[in-house]
Amino acid sequence: MIDLNADLGEGFGRWNLTDDEQLLSVVTSANVACGFHAGDPVTMRRVCELAAERGVRVGAQVSYRDLAGFGRRAMDVPSAELAAEVAYQIGALEVFARAAGTRVSYVKPHGALYNRVVHDPEQAAAVIEGVLLAGGSLPVLGLPGSVVLDLAAKAGLPAVTEAFADRAYTDEGTLVPRGRDGAVVTDPEAVVERSLSLARSGTVEALSGARIEVRARSLCLHGDTPGAVELARRVRERLVESGVRVEAFV
C-alpha cells in the first residue's frame, strides 16, 4: 500500500508550472504551494476545489520565503520567524481548503527547507513549532531518518516517510543535490521501475550503484518534470498491476 503525492499549485499569476487538473486525476495527495516559493491565492483556491472534487487529500507545502529562487536556495531564517511563517502558510491554505469542503490534512516542507530539516535540529524544531502553532495534529511528510520526522513524533504528530522515484539517492539515503550530475532521474522507464522497487521492497539503487533501503509510506511524483502527467499515470498503472494498493496515507 502506498500514497502518491505531487507538488501542485506551483504557478504565480498568469504563469503555470504544473498541470494540476490532470495530476489530480492520478495522485492521492496534493502538496499545495502556499505562496512562499510559488502559488498565489487564486491558484491555491482552485487547486483545493479540484482536489476536493476528486477526493484527493490537501497538504500544505511550506517553504522559505523565496519566490525568485523557487524555494530552492539555502537561507538562514531565525527560528521564531520560520515557525511563524510555517503557521502562516498552513493557515492560508486552510482557508481555501475549508471553503472547498475539505481540510489541510498534512504538511510537507519544500525544496531547501525540506533538505535542511533532514539534518538541522534548529530549523526542524521551528517547522514543528509552526505546525503546532497552526493547530491540530497534522502529519508531517519527510525523508526517512530525518530530524524533522523524529521531532514530529516526539511532539505527538504523525511522522510519514516519503520516497522519490525521480531523484537520485546518496548511499546514506539522502537526496543527491540538484546541482550534481545524475541528481534527477529522467528516463521514464527507470522512474517506473524505481517506483515499483520502492513500493514493493522498500529499496532503490543509489547514484553509486549500491542498493539502499528507503522505506516510505508516500511516493512523490514531481509535477514540474516534462511529461509529468503521463509518467504519473504509468507509475500508478504499474503499481496497481503489480498488486500495490494506491491510497492516501491520511
PDB file of C-alpha atoms in Angstrom:
ATOM      1  CA  MET A   1       0.000   0.000   0.000  1.00  0.00           C
ATOM      2  CA  ILE A   2       1.386   3.398  -0.926  1.00  0.00           C
ATOM      3  CA  ASP A   3       0.289   7.002  -1.302  1.00  0.00           C
ATOM      4  CA  LEU A   4       1.146   9.016  -4.414  1.00  0.00           C
ATOM      5  CA  ASN A   5       1.783  12.704  -3.820  1.00  0.00           C
ATOM      6  CA  ALA A   6       2.675  15.538  -6.185  1.00  0.00           C
ATOM      7  CA  ASP A   7       3.739  19.155  -5.778  1.00  0.00           C
ATOM      8  CA  LEU A   8       0.875  21.218  -7.202  1.00  0.00           C
ATOM      9  CA  GLY A   9      -0.236  24.818  -7.481  1.00  0.00           C
ATOM     10  CA  GLU A  10       3.290  25.861  -8.385  1.00  0.00           C
ATOM     11  CA  GLY A  11       2.285  28.792 -10.540  1.00  0.00           C
ATOM     12  CA  PHE A  12       2.002  32.513  -9.921  1.00  0.00           C
ATOM     13  CA  GLY A  13      -0.438  34.911 -11.578  1.00  0.00           C
ATOM     14  CA  ARG A  14      -0.675  34.063 -15.282  1.00  0.00           C
ATOM     15  CA  TRP A  15       2.288  31.674 -15.129  1.00  0.00           C
ATOM     16  CA  ASN A  16       1.588  27.954 -14.596  1.00  0.00           C
ATOM     17  CA  LEU A  17       4.189  25.267 -13.990  1.00  0.00           C
ATOM     18  CA  THR A  18       2.148  22.151 -13.200  1.00  0.00           C
ATOM     19  CA  ASP A  19      -0.872  20.540 -14.874  1.00  0.00           C
ATOM     20  CA  ASP A  20      -2.826  20.469 -11.651  1.00  0.00           C
ATOM     21  CA  GLU A  21      -6.138  19.242 -13.064  1.00  0.00           C
ATOM     22  CA  GLN A  22      -4.640  16.224 -14.827  1.00  0.00           C
ATOM     23  CA  LEU A  23      -2.293  15.270 -11.987  1.00  0.00           C
ATOM     24  CA  LEU A  24      -5.194  15.381  -9.540  1.00  0.00           C
ATOM     25  CA  SER A  25      -6.777  12.560 -11.518  1.00  0.00           C
ATOM     26  CA  VAL A  26      -3.766  10.364 -10.690  1.00  0.00           C
ATOM     27  CA  VAL A  27      -2.371  11.212  -7.253  1.00  0.00           C
ATOM     28  CA  THR A  28      -3.940  10.608  -3.861  1.00  0.00           C
ATOM     29  CA  SER A  29      -2.319  13.547  -2.042  1.00  0.00           C
ATOM     30  CA  ALA A  30      -1.614  17.089  -3.263  1.00  0.00           C
ATOM     31  CA  ASN A  31       1.244  19.158  -1.837  1.00  0.00           C
ATOM     32  CA  VAL A  32      -0.092  22.652  -2.495  1.00  0.00           C
ATOM     33  CA  ALA A  33       2.318  25.590  -2.714  1.00  0.00           C
ATOM     34  CA  CYS A  34       1.299  28.212  -0.166  1.00  0.00           C
ATOM     35  CA  GLY A  35       2.667  31.384  -1.741  1.00  0.00           C
ATOM     36  CA  PHE A  36       6.224  31.440  -0.405  1.00  0.00           C
ATOM     37  CA  HIS A  37       8.062  29.523  -3.154  1.00  0.00           C
ATOM     38  CA  ALA A  38       5.178  29.503  -5.644  1.00  0.00           C
ATOM     39  CA  GLY A  39       1.409  29.783  -5.688  1.00  0.00           C
ATOM     40  CA  ASP A  40      -0.998  32.630  -5.081  1.00  0.00           C
ATOM     41  CA  PRO A  41      -4.490  32.914  -3.534  1.00  0.00           C
ATOM     42  CA  VAL A  42      -6.347  32.217  -6.783  1.00  0.00           C
ATOM     43  CA  THR A  43      -4.188  29.171  -7.557  1.00  0.00           C
ATOM     44  CA  MET A  44      -4.463  27.837  -4.012  1.00  0.00           C
ATOM     45  CA  ARG A  45      -8.244  28.151  -4.093  1.00  0.00           C
ATOM     46  CA  ARG A  46      -8.518  26.451  -7.489  1.00  0.00           C
ATOM     47  CA  VAL A  47      -6.305  23.504  -6.529  1.00  0.00           C
ATOM     48  CA  CYS A  48      -8.217  22.981  -3.275  1.00  0.00           C
ATOM     49  CA  GLU A  49     -11.516  22.929  -5.168  1.00  0.00           C
ATOM     50  CA  LEU A  50     -10.200  20.445  -7.728  1.00  0.00           C
ATOM     51  CA  ALA A  51      -8.709  18.238  -5.015  1.00  0.00           C
ATOM     52  CA  ALA A  52     -11.956  18.240  -3.058  1.00  0.00           C
ATOM     53  CA  GLU A  53     -13.916  17.235  -6.166  1.00  0.00           C
ATOM     54  CA  ARG A  54     -11.616  14.261  -6.743  1.00  0.00           C
ATOM     55  CA  GLY A  55     -11.246  13.160  -3.136  1.00  0.00           C
ATOM     56  CA  VAL A  56      -7.525  13.979  -3.093  1.00  0.00           C
ATOM     57  CA  ARG A  57      -6.024  14.944   0.276  1.00  0.00           C
ATOM     58  CA  VAL A  58      -4.713  18.513   0.541  1.00  0.00           C
ATOM     59  CA  GLY A  59      -1.294  19.101   2.084  1.00  0.00           C
ATOM     60  CA  ALA A  60       0.438  22.395   2.850  1.00  0.00           C
ATOM     61  CA  GLN A  61       3.805  22.576   1.107  1.00  0.00           C
ATOM     62  CA  VAL A  62       5.612  25.110   3.259  1.00  0.00           C
ATOM     63  CA  SER A  63       8.807  26.826   2.192  1.00  0.00           C
ATOM     64  CA  TYR A  64      11.334  29.524   2.872  1.00  0.00           C
ATOM     65  CA  ARG A  65      10.138  32.909   1.582  1.00  0.00           C
ATOM     66  CA  ASP A  66      11.876  32.647  -1.786  1.00  0.00           C
ATOM     67  CA  LEU A  67       9.701  33.218  -4.861  1.00  0.00           C
ATOM     68  CA  ALA A  68      12.665  34.224  -7.023  1.00  0.00           C
ATOM     69  CA  GLY A  69      14.572  31.038  -6.218  1.00  0.00           C
ATOM     70  CA  PHE A  70      11.545  28.716  -6.152  1.00  0.00           C
ATOM     71  CA  GLY A  71      12.376  27.884  -2.551  1.00  0.00           C
ATOM     72  CA  ARG A  72      15.499  26.001  -3.586  1.00  0.00           C
ATOM     73  CA  ARG A  73      18.101  28.462  -2.285  1.00  0.00           C
ATOM     74  CA  ALA A  74      19.744  27.944   1.097  1.00  0.00           C
ATOM     75  CA  MET A  75      18.554  30.513   3.630  1.00  0.00           C
ATOM     76  CA  ASP A  76      19.184  31.187   7.318  1.00  0.00           C
ATOM     77  CA  VAL A  77      15.895  32.182   8.930  1.00  0.00           C
ATOM     78  CA  PRO A  78      15.600  32.794  12.696  1.00  0.00           C
ATOM     79  CA  SER A  79      13.628  30.037  14.405  1.00  0.00           C
ATOM     80  CA  ALA A  80      10.800  32.252  15.671  1.00  0.00           C
ATOM     81  CA  GLU A  81      10.377  33.779  12.220  1.00  0.00           C
ATOM     82  CA  LEU A  82      10.387  30.416  10.464  1.00  0.00           C
ATOM     83  CA  ALA A  83       7.843  28.941  12.899  1.00  0.00           C
ATOM     84  CA  ALA A  84       5.511  31.883  12.322  1.00  0.00           C
ATOM     85  CA  GLU A  85       5.905  31.658   8.549  1.00  0.00           C
ATOM     86  CA  VAL A  86       5.160  27.915   8.537  1.00  0.00           C
ATOM     87  CA  ALA A  87       2.000  28.504  10.578  1.00  0.00           C
ATOM     88  CA  TYR A  88       1.036  31.397   8.296  1.00  0.00           C
ATOM     89  CA  GLN A  89       1.304  29.234   5.172  1.00  0.00           C
ATOM     90  CA  ILE A  90      -0.735  26.412   6.694  1.00  0.00           C
ATOM     91  CA  GLY A  91      -3.399  28.862   7.835  1.00  0.00           C
ATOM     92  CA  ALA A  92      -3.674  30.496   4.425  1.00  0.00           C
ATOM     93  CA  LEU A  93      -4.210  27.156   2.693  1.00  0.00           C
ATOM     94  CA  GLU A  94      -6.680  26.017   5.349  1.00  0.00           C
ATOM     95  CA  VAL A  95      -8.990  28.916   4.476  1.00  0.00           C
ATOM     96  CA  PHE A  96      -9.267  27.756   0.864  1.00  0.00           C
ATOM     97  CA  ALA A  97      -9.417  24.075   1.787  1.00  0.00           C
ATOM     98  CA  ARG A  98     -12.349  24.646   4.134  1.00  0.00           C
ATOM     99  CA  ALA A  99     -14.129  26.801   1.564  1.00  0.00           C
ATOM    100  CA  ALA A 100     -13.821  23.898  -0.860  1.00  0.00           C
ATOM    101  CA  GLY A 101     -15.327  21.469   1.642  1.00  0.00           C
ATOM    102  CA  THR A 102     -12.092  19.788   2.694  1.00  0.00           C
ATOM    103  CA  ARG A 103      -9.196  20.489   5.079  1.00  0.00           C
ATOM    104  CA  VAL A 104      -5.428  20.626   5.177  1.00  0.00           C
ATOM    105  CA  SER A 105      -4.510  17.023   6.002  1.00  0.00           C
ATOM    106  CA  TYR A 106      -0.714  17.179   6.358  1.00  0.00           C
ATOM    107  CA  VAL A 107       2.375  19.356   5.994  1.00  0.00           C
ATOM    108  CA  LYS A 108       5.398  18.869   3.737  1.00  0.00           C
ATOM    109  CA  PRO A 109       8.414  21.204   3.630  1.00  0.00           C
ATOM    110  CA  HIS A 110       9.639  22.181   0.160  1.00  0.00           C
ATOM    111  CA  GLY A 111      12.993  22.480  -1.550  1.00  0.00           C
ATOM    112  CA  ALA A 112      15.839  23.898   0.517  1.00  0.00           C
ATOM    113  CA  LEU A 113      13.769  23.719   3.694  1.00  0.00           C
ATOM    114  CA  TYR A 114      12.961  20.031   3.051  1.00  0.00           C
ATOM    115  CA  ASN A 115      16.639  19.174   2.737  1.00  0.00           C
ATOM    116  CA  ARG A 116      17.688  21.427   5.625  1.00  0.00           C
ATOM    117  CA  VAL A 117      15.397  19.773   8.171  1.00  0.00           C
ATOM    118  CA  VAL A 118      16.838  16.348   7.375  1.00  0.00           C
ATOM    119  CA  HIS A 119      19.896  17.249   9.481  1.00  0.00           C
ATOM    120  CA  ASP A 120      19.348  20.660  11.136  1.00  0.00           C
ATOM    121  CA  PRO A 121      17.607  20.278  14.530  1.00  0.00           C
ATOM    122  CA  GLU A 122      17.057  24.017  14.979  1.00  0.00           C
ATOM    123  CA  GLN A 123      15.286  24.555  11.673  1.00  0.00           C
ATOM    124  CA  ALA A 124      13.420  21.257  12.062  1.00  0.00           C
ATOM    125  CA  ALA A 125      12.202  22.316  15.509  1.00  0.00           C
ATOM    126  CA  ALA A 126      10.977  25.601  14.037  1.00  0.00           C
ATOM    127  CA  VAL A 127       8.970  23.740  11.399  1.00  0.00           C
ATOM    128  CA  ILE A 128       7.357  21.537  14.066  1.00  0.00           C
ATOM    129  CA  GLU A 129       6.632  24.610  16.199  1.00  0.00           C
ATOM    130  CA  GLY A 130       4.919  26.175  13.191  1.00  0.00           C
ATOM    131  CA  VAL A 131       2.799  23.080  12.617  1.00  0.00           C
ATOM    132  CA  LEU A 132       1.737  23.056  16.253  1.00  0.00           C
ATOM    133  CA  LEU A 133       1.071  26.799  16.173  1.00  0.00           C
ATOM    134  CA  ALA A 134      -1.302  26.247  13.246  1.00  0.00           C
ATOM    135  CA  GLY A 135      -3.337  23.936  15.481  1.00  0.00           C
ATOM    136  CA  GLY A 136      -4.432  20.325  15.291  1.00  0.00           C
ATOM    137  CA  SER A 137      -2.135  17.339  14.947  1.00  0.00           C
ATOM    138  CA  LEU A 138      -1.204  17.407  11.278  1.00  0.00           C
ATOM    139  CA  PRO A 139       1.057  14.649   9.952  1.00  0.00           C
ATOM    140  CA  VAL A 140       4.481  15.760   8.708  1.00  0.00           C
ATOM    141  CA  LEU A 141       5.872  14.292   5.488  1.00  0.00           C
ATOM    142  CA  GLY A 142       9.644  13.902   5.183  1.00  0.00           C
ATOM    143  CA  LEU A 143      12.689  11.819   4.340  1.00  0.00           C
ATOM    144  CA  PRO A 144      13.165   8.566   6.323  1.00  0.00           C
ATOM    145  CA  GLY A 145      15.576   9.096   9.195  1.00  0.00           C
ATOM    146  CA  SER A 146      15.276  12.878   9.077  1.00  0.00           C
ATOM    147  CA  VAL A 147      15.465  15.040  12.207  1.00  0.00           C
ATOM    148  CA  VAL A 148      12.124  16.682  11.407  1.00  0.00           C
ATOM    149  CA  LEU A 149      10.288  13.348  11.499  1.00  0.00           C
ATOM    150  CA  ASP A 150      11.960  12.446  14.782  1.00  0.00           C
ATOM    151  CA  LEU A 151      10.874  15.762  16.309  1.00  0.00           C
ATOM    152  CA  ALA A 152       7.379  15.396  14.848  1.00  0.00           C
ATOM    153  CA  ALA A 153       6.958  12.029  16.551  1.00  0.00           C
ATOM    154  CA  LYS A 154       8.239  13.440  19.845  1.00  0.00           C
ATOM    155  CA  ALA A 155       5.688  16.251  19.563  1.00  0.00           C
ATOM    156  CA  GLY A 156       2.878  13.754  19.059  1.00  0.00           C
ATOM    157  CA  LEU A 157       2.478  14.432  15.331  1.00  0.00           C
ATOM    158  CA  PRO A 158       2.251  11.533  12.845  1.00  0.00           C
ATOM    159  CA  ALA A 159       5.598  11.205  11.048  1.00  0.00           C
ATOM    160  CA  VAL A 160       5.134   9.979   7.464  1.00  0.00           C
ATOM    161  CA  THR A 161       8.102   8.778   5.427  1.00  0.00           C
ATOM    162  CA  GLU A 162       8.452   9.732   1.769  1.00  0.00           C
ATOM    163  CA  ALA A 163      10.474   8.487  -1.208  1.00  0.00           C
ATOM    164  CA  PHE A 164      11.335   9.913  -4.633  1.00  0.00           C
ATOM    165  CA  ALA A 165      11.448   7.738  -7.736  1.00  0.00           C
ATOM    166  CA  ASP A 166      12.828  10.510  -9.951  1.00  0.00           C
ATOM    167  CA  ARG A 167      15.584  11.722  -7.638  1.00  0.00           C
ATOM    168  CA  ALA A 168      18.970  10.098  -7.071  1.00  0.00           C
ATOM    169  CA  TYR A 169      19.987   8.999  -3.581  1.00  0.00           C
ATOM    170  CA  THR A 170      23.314   9.005  -1.780  1.00  0.00           C
ATOM    171  CA  ASP A 171      24.485   5.823  -0.053  1.00  0.00           C
ATOM    172  CA  GLU A 172      23.287   7.396   3.216  1.00  0.00           C
ATOM    173  CA  GLY A 173      19.704   7.645   1.960  1.00  0.00           C
ATOM    174  CA  THR A 174      19.628  11.413   1.403  1.00  0.00           C
ATOM    175  CA  LEU A 175      18.832  13.121  -1.893  1.00  0.00           C
ATOM    176  CA  VAL A 176      21.701  13.982  -4.220  1.00  0.00           C
ATOM    177  CA  PRO A 177      21.840  17.809  -4.544  1.00  0.00           C
ATOM    178  CA  ARG A 178      20.172  19.022  -7.739  1.00  0.00           C
ATOM    179  CA  GLY A 179      23.351  20.702  -8.929  1.00  0.00           C
ATOM    180  CA  ARG A 180      25.171  17.381  -9.322  1.00  0.00           C
ATOM    181  CA  ASP A 181      25.086  15.262 -12.469  1.00  0.00           C
ATOM    182  CA  GLY A 182      22.528  12.479 -12.239  1.00  0.00           C
ATOM    183  CA  ALA A 183      20.596  14.092  -9.387  1.00  0.00           C
ATOM    184  CA  VAL A 184      17.334  13.882 -11.345  1.00  0.00           C
ATOM    185  CA  VAL A 185      16.267  10.606 -12.980  1.00  0.00           C
ATOM    186  CA  THR A 186      14.846  11.494 -16.398  1.00  0.00           C
ATOM    187  CA  ASP A 187      14.310   8.106 -18.050  1.00  0.00           C
ATOM    188  CA  PRO A 188      10.561   7.317 -17.719  1.00  0.00           C
ATOM    189  CA  GLU A 189      11.010   3.542 -17.550  1.00  0.00           C
ATOM    190  CA  ALA A 190      13.677   3.923 -14.872  1.00  0.00           C
ATOM    191  CA  VAL A 191      11.291   6.076 -12.829  1.00  0.00           C
ATOM    192  CA  VAL A 192       8.547   3.451 -13.147  1.00  0.00           C
ATOM    193  CA  GLU A 193      10.872   0.615 -12.119  1.00  0.00           C
ATOM    194  CA  ARG A 194      12.232   2.612  -9.181  1.00  0.00           C
ATOM    195  CA  SER A 195       8.651   3.328  -8.073  1.00  0.00           C
ATOM    196  CA  LEU A 196       7.871  -0.400  -8.088  1.00  0.00           C
ATOM    197  CA  SER A 197      11.007  -1.206  -6.124  1.00  0.00           C
ATOM    198  CA  LEU A 198      10.337   1.460  -3.514  1.00  0.00           C
ATOM    199  CA  ALA A 199       6.702   0.390  -3.091  1.00  0.00           C
ATOM    200  CA  ARG A 200       7.272  -3.363  -3.028  1.00  0.00           C
ATOM    201  CA  SER A 201      10.658  -3.878  -1.371  1.00  0.00           C
ATOM    202  CA  GLY A 202      11.493  -0.521   0.191  1.00  0.00           C
ATOM    203  CA  THR A 203      14.790  -0.379  -1.684  1.00  0.00           C
ATOM    204  CA  VAL A 204      16.268   1.681  -4.504  1.00  0.00           C
ATOM    205  CA  GLU A 205      19.557   1.931  -6.350  1.00  0.00           C
ATOM    206  CA  ALA A 206      21.698   4.851  -5.141  1.00  0.00           C
ATOM    207  CA  LEU A 207      23.719   7.023  -7.527  1.00  0.00           C
ATOM    208  CA  SER A 208      26.789   4.942  -6.681  1.00  0.00           C
ATOM    209  CA  GLY A 209      25.024   1.770  -7.811  1.00  0.00           C
ATOM    210  CA  ALA A 210      24.624   0.455  -4.258  1.00  0.00           C
ATOM    211  CA  ARG A 211      21.253  -0.924  -3.195  1.00  0.00           C
ATOM    212  CA  ILE A 212      19.914   1.029  -0.212  1.00  0.00           C
ATOM    213  CA  GLU A 213      16.839   0.779   1.993  1.00  0.00           C
ATOM    214  CA  VAL A 214      14.263   3.580   1.684  1.00  0.00           C
ATOM    215  CA  ARG A 215      11.029   2.510   3.351  1.00  0.00           C
ATOM    216  CA  ALA A 216       8.282   5.024   2.713  1.00  0.00           C
ATOM    217  CA  ARG A 217       4.515   5.364   3.047  1.00  0.00           C
ATOM    218  CA  SER A 218       4.264   8.001   0.311  1.00  0.00           C
ATOM    219  CA  LEU A 219       5.892   8.322  -3.112  1.00  0.00           C
ATOM    220  CA  CYS A 220       6.441  11.774  -4.614  1.00  0.00           C
ATOM    221  CA  LEU A 221       5.860  12.369  -8.324  1.00  0.00           C
ATOM    222  CA  HIS A 222       7.253  15.761  -9.303  1.00  0.00           C
ATOM    223  CA  GLY A 223       4.732  17.789 -11.273  1.00  0.00           C
ATOM    224  CA  ASP A 224       7.280  20.120 -12.881  1.00  0.00           C
ATOM    225  CA  THR A 225       9.117  17.498 -14.943  1.00  0.00           C
ATOM    226  CA  PRO A 226       8.426  17.160 -18.693  1.00  0.00           C
ATOM    227  CA  GLY A 227       5.662  14.629 -19.354  1.00  0.00           C
ATOM    228  CA  ALA A 228       4.769  14.542 -15.658  1.00  0.00           C
ATOM    229  CA  VAL A 229       1.113  13.601 -16.151  1.00  0.00           C
ATOM    230  CA  GLU A 230       1.730  10.643 -18.457  1.00  0.00           C
ATOM    231  CA  LEU A 231       4.591   9.449 -16.268  1.00  0.00           C
ATOM    232  CA  ALA A 232       2.399   9.640 -13.157  1.00  0.00           C
ATOM    233  CA  ARG A 233      -0.284   7.598 -14.931  1.00  0.00           C
ATOM    234  CA  ARG A 234       2.262   4.954 -15.925  1.00  0.00           C
ATOM    235  CA  VAL A 235       3.587   4.725 -12.380  1.00  0.00           C
ATOM    236  CA  ARG A 236       0.117   4.293 -10.905  1.00  0.00           C
ATOM    237  CA  GLU A 237      -0.926   1.728 -13.511  1.00  0.00           C
ATOM    238  CA  ARG A 238       2.198  -0.371 -12.956  1.00  0.00           C
ATOM    239  CA  LEU A 239       1.810  -0.216  -9.185  1.00  0.00           C
ATOM    240  CA  VAL A 240      -1.785  -1.414  -9.367  1.00  0.00           C
ATOM    241  CA  GLU A 241      -0.899  -4.127 -11.891  1.00  0.00           C
ATOM    242  CA  SER A 242       1.793  -5.403  -9.524  1.00  0.00           C
ATOM    243  CA  GLY A 243      -0.645  -5.683  -6.624  1.00  0.00           C
ATOM    244  CA  VAL A 244       0.203  -2.481  -4.769  1.00  0.00           C
ATOM    245  CA  ARG A 245      -2.820  -0.691  -3.319  1.00  0.00           C
ATOM    246  CA  VAL A 246      -2.637   3.060  -4.018  1.00  0.00           C
ATOM    247  CA  GLU A 247      -4.374   5.175  -1.394  1.00  0.00           C
ATOM    248  CA  ALA A 248      -3.803   8.282   0.712  1.00  0.00           C
ATOM    249  CA  PHE A 249      -1.834   7.865   3.938  1.00  0.00           C
ATOM    250  CA  VAL A 250      -4.318  10.014   5.840  1.00  0.00           C
TER     251      VAL A 250
END
